[in-house]
mmCIF file of C-alpha atoms in Angstrom:
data_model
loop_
_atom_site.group_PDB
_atom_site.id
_atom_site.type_symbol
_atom_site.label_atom_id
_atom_site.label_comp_id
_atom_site.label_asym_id
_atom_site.label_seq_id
_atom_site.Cartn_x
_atom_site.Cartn_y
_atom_site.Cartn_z
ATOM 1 C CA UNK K 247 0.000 0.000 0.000
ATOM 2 C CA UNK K 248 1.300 3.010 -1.208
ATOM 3 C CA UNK K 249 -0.142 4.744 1.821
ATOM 4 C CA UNK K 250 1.864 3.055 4.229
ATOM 5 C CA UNK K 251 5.458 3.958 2.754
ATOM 6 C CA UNK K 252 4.507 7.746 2.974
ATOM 7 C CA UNK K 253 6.274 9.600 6.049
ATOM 8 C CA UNK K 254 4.091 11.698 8.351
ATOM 9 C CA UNK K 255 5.659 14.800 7.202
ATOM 10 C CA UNK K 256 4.624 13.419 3.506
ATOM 11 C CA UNK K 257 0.944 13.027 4.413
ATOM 12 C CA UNK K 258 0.493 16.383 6.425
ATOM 13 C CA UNK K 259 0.759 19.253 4.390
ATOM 14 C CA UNK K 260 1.667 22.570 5.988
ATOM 15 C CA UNK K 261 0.116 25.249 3.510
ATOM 16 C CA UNK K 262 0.586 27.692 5.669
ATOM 17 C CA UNK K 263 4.608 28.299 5.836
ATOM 18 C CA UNK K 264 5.956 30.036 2.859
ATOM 19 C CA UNK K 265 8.241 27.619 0.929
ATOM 20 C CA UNK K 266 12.091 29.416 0.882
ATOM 21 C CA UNK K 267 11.056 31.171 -2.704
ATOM 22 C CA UNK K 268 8.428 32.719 -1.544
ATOM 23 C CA UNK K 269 9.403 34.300 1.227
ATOM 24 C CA UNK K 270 12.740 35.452 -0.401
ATOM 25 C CA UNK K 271 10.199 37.188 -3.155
ATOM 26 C CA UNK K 272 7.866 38.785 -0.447
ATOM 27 C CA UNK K 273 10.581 40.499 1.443
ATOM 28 C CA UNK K 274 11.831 41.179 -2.228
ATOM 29 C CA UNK K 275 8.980 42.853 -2.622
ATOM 30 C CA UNK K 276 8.744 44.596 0.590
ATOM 31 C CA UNK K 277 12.060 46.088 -0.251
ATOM 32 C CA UNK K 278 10.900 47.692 -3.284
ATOM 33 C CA UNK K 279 7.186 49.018 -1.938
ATOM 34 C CA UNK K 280 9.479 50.690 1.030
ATOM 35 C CA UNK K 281 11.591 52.385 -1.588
ATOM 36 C CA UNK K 282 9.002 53.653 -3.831
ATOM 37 C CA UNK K 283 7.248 54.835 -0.896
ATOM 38 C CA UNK K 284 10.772 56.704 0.294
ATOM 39 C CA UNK K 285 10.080 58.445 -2.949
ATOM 40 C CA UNK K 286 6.717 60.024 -2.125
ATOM 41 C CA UNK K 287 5.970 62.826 -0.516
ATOM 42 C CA UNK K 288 5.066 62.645 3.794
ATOM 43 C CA UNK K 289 1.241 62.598 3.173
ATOM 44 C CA UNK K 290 1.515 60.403 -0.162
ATOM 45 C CA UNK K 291 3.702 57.795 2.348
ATOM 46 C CA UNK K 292 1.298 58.084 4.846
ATOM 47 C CA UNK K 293 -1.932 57.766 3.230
ATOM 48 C CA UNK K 294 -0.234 54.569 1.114
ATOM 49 C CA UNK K 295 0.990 53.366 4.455
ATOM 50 C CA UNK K 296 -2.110 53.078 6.558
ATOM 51 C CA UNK K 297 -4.633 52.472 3.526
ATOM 52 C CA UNK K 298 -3.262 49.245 2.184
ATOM 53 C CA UNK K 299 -1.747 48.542 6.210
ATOM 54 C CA UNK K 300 2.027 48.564 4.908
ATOM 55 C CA UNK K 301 2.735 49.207 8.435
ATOM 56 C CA UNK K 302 0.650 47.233 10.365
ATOM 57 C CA UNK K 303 -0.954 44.027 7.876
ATOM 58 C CA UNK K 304 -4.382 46.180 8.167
ATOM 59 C CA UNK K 305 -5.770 48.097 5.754
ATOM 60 C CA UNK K 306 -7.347 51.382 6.935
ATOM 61 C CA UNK K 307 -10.345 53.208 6.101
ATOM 62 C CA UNK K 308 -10.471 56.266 4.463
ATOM 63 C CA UNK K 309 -11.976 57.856 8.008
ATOM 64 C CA UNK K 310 -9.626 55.923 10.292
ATOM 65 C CA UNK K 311 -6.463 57.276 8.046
ATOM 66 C CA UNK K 312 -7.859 61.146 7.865
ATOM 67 C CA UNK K 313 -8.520 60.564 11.451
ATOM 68 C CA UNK K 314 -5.030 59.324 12.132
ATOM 69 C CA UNK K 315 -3.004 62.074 10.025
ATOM 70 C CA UNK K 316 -5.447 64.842 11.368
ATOM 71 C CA UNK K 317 -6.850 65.982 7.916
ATOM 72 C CA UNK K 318 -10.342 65.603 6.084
ATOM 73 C CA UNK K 319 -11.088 62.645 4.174
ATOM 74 C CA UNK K 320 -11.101 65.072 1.124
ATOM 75 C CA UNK K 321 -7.815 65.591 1.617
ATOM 76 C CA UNK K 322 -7.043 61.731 1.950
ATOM 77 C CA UNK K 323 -9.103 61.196 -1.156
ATOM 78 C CA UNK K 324 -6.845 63.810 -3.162
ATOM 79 C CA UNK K 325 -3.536 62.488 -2.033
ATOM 80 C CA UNK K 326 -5.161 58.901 -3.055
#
């Protein structure tokens, strides 16, 4: 029985740890947000930053990040 040869860690499969690729590629990637972000202007940065949550994995709203940077959602809207 095929079955029986396999090795535990052949019949769990761990889908949640990023194989060595991918995790070389995300922090690639992370690299290269940061430094297109370094190229924006402070309120461009911020507004980026707490809109897609490149600082903390969650995504504000467009009230939470006027809110949080003390302006008008207008003004978040614009620098959108």
């Amino acid at each position: 029985n095929t079955e029986d040869k396999r090795t535990l860690g052949d019949r769990v499969a761990c889908t949640e740890m990023a194989t060595p690729d991918e995790d070389f590629m995300s922090q690639a990637l992370r690299g290269e947000v940061h430094n297109m972000l370094d190229a924006l202007g402070h309120n461009e940065r911020l507004v980026l930053t707490h809109r897609f949550g490149l600082d903390d994995g969650r995504p504000k709203s467009l009230r939470e990040t006027a809110e949080g940077m003390g302006v008008s959602r207008d003004v978040v809207r614009t620098v959108e």
